[in-house]
CSV table of C-alpha atoms and ligand atoms in Angstrom, one decimal:
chain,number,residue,atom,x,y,z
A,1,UNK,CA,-38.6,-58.9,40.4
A,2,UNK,CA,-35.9,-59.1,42.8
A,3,UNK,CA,-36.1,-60.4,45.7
A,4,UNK,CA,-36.9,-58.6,49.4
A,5,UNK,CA,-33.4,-59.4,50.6
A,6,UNK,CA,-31.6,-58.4,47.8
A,7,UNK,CA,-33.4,-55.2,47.6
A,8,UNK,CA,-32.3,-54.2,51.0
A,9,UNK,CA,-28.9,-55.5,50.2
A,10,UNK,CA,-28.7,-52.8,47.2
A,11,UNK,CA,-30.3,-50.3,48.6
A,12,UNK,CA,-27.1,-50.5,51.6
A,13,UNK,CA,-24.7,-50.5,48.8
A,14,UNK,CA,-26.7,-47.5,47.6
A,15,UNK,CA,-26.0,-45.8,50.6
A,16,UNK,CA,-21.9,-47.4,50.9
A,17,UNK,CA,-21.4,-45.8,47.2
A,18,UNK,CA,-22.8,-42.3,48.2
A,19,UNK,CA,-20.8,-42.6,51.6
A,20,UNK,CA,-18.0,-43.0,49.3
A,21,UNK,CA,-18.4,-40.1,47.3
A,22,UNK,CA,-18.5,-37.9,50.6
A,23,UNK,CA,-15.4,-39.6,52.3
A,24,UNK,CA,-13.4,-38.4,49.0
A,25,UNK,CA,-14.8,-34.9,48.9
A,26,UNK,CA,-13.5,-34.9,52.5
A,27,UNK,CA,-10.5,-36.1,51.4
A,28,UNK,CA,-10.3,-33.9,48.0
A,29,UNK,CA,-11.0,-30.9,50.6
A,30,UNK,CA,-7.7,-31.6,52.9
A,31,UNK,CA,-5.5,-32.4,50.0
A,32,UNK,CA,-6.6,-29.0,48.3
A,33,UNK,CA,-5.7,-27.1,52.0
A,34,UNK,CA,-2.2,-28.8,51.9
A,35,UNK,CA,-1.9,-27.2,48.2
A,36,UNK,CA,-1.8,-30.9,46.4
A,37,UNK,CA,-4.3,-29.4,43.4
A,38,UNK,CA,-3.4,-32.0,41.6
A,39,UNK,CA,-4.7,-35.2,44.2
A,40,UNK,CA,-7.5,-33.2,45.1
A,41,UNK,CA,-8.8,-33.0,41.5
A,42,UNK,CA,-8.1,-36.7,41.2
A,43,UNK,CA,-10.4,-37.3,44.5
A,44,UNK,CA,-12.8,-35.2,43.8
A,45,UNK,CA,-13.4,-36.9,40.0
A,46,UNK,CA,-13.3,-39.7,42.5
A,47,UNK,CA,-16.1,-38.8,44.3
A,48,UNK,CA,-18.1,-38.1,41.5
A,49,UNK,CA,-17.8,-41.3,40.0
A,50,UNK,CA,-18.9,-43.4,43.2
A,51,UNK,CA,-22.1,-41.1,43.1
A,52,UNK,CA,-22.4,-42.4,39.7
A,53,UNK,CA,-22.1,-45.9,41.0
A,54,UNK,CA,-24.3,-45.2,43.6
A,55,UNK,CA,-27.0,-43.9,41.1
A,56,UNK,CA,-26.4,-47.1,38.8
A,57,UNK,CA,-28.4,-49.2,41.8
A,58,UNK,CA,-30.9,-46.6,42.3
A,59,UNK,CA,-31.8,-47.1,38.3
A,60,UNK,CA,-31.2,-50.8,38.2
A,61,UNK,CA,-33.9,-51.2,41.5
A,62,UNK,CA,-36.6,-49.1,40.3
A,63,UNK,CA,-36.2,-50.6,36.4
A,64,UNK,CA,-37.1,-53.9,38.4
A,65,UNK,CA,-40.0,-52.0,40.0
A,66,UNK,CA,-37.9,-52.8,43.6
A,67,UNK,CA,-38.1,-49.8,46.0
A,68,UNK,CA,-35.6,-47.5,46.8
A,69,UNK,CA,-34.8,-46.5,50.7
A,70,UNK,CA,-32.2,-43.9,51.0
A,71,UNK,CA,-30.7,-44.0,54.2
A,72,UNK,CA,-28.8,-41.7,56.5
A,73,UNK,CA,-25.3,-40.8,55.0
A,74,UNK,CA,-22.6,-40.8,57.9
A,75,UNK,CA,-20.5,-38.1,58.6
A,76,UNK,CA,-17.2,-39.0,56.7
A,77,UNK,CA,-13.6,-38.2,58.7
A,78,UNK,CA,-11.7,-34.9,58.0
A,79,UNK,CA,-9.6,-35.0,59.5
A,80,UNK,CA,-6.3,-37.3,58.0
A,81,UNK,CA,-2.6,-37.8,58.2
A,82,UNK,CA,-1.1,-36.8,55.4
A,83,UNK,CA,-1.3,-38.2,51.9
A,84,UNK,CA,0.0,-41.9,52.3
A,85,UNK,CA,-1.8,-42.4,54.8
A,86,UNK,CA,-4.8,-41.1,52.9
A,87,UNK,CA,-4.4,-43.6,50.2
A,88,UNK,CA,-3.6,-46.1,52.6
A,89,UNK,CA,-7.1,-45.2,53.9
A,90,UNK,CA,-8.9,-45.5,50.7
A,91,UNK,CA,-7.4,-49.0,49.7
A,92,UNK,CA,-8.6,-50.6,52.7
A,93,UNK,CA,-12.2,-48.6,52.1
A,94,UNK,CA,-12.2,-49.9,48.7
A,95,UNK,CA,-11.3,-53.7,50.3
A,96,UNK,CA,-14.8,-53.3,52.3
A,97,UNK,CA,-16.5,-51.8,49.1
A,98,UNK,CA,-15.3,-55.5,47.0
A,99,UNK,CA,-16.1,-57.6,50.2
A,100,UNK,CA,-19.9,-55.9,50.0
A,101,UNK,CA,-20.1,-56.4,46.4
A,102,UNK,CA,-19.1,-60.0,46.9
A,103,UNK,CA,-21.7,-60.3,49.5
A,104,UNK,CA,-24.6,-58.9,46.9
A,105,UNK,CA,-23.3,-61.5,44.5
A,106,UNK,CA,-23.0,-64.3,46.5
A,107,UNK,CA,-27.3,-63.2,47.5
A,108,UNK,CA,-27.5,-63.6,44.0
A,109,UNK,CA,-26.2,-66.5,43.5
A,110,UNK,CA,-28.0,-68.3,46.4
A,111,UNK,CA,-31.3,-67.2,45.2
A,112,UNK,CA,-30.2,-67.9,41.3
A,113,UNK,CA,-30.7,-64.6,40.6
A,114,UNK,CA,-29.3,-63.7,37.1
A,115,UNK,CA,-30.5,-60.4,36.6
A,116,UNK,CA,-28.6,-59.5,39.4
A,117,UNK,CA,-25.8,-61.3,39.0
A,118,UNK,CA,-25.1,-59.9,35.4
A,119,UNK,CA,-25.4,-56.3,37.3
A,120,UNK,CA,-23.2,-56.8,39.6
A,121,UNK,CA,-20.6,-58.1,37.1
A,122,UNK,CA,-19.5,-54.4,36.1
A,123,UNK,CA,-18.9,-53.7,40.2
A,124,UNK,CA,-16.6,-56.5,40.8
A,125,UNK,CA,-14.5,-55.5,37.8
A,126,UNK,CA,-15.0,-52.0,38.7
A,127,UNK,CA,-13.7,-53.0,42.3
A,128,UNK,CA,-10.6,-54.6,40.7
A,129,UNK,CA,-9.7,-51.4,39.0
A,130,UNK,CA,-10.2,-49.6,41.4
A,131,UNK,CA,-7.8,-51.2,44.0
A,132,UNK,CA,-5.4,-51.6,41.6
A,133,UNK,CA,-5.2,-47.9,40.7
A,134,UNK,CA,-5.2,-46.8,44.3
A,135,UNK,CA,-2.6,-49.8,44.8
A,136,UNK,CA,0.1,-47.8,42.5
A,137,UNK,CA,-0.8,-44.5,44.0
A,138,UNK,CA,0.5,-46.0,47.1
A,139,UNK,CA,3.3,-47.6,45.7
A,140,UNK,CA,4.7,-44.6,44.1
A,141,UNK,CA,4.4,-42.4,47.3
A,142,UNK,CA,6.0,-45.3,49.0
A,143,UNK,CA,9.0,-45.0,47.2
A,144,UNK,CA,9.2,-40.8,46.6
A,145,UNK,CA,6.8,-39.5,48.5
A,146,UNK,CA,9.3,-37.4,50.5
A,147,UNK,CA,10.8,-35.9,47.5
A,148,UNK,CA,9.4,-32.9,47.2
A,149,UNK,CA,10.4,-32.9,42.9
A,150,UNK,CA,8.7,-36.2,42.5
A,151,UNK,CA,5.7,-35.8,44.5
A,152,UNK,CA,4.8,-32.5,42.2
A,153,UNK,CA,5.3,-34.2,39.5
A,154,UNK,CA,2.9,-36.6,40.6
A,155,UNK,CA,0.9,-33.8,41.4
A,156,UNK,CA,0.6,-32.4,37.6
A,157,UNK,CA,0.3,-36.1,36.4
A,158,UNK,CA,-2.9,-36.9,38.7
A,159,UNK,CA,-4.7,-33.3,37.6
A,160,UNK,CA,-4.6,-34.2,33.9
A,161,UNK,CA,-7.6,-36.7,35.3
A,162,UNK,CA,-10.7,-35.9,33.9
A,163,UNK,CA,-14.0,-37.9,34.1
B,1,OFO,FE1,-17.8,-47.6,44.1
B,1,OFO,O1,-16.1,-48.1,44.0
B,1,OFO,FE2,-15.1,-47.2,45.2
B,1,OFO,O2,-16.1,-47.3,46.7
């Protein structure tokens, strides 16, 4: 049995992963209106996999007969400033996502938790994956994102994502 703390402290990541999932369907949405197919696809694949995170906790809490409170999900922007600044966006979202992982480790480790601790393993690698691949997005568009060639290119390479 996990603890009362810990439980609430999953059940907010719960709600940070599914938050997630709708800030890159926002973003999947705007990409697909500038005609970027290609990144949309990528965010929307995106999306779906932070659900999947988010549904991970939800089965981890009620295998350790912990209760599950689903909280209001906020309404995520839509409104962005082209695609650098998107991916500029998600890095520094995916910064807060590690920092609140950290913080449901460092719960753990305070209250010796090891069940939880072994969970939350697979997030923190996850995390590190996933700044790094939104790391090279960035530096990519950094260096051709106004050629026009290059970024379609980048286009076709980042549709060929599937799940
Ligand atoms: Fe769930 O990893 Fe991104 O937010």
């Amino acid at each position: 049995m996990i603890s009362e703390r810990i439980n609430e402290i999953l059940n907010e990541q719960i709600n940070k992963e599914f938050y997630s999932g709708y800030l890159y369907l926002s973003m999947s949405a705007y990409l697909k209106e500038l005609g970027l197919n290609g990144f949309a696809s990528w965010m929307k694949h995106q999306a779906r996999e932070e659900v999947e995170h988010g549904l991970k906790i939800f089965d981890y809490l009620i295998n350790c007969n912990s209760f599950v409170t689903l909280k209001q999900i906020r309404t995520p922007e839509f409104e962005f400033q082209g695609i650098l600044s998107i991916f500029n966006n998600i890095y520094e979202h995916e910064q807060c996502i590690t920092r609140a992982i950290m913080t449901v480790a460092k719960h753990a480790e305070e209250e010796c938790d090891r069940t939880t601790l072994n969970f939350i393993d697979w997030y923190i690698s996850e995390q590190v994956e996933e700044e790094e691949t939104v790391k090279n997005i960035i530096k990519r568009l950094e260096l051709f994102g106004d050629d026009k060639v290059a970024l379609y290119l980048m286009d076709k390479e980042l549709a060929e994502r599937t799940v």
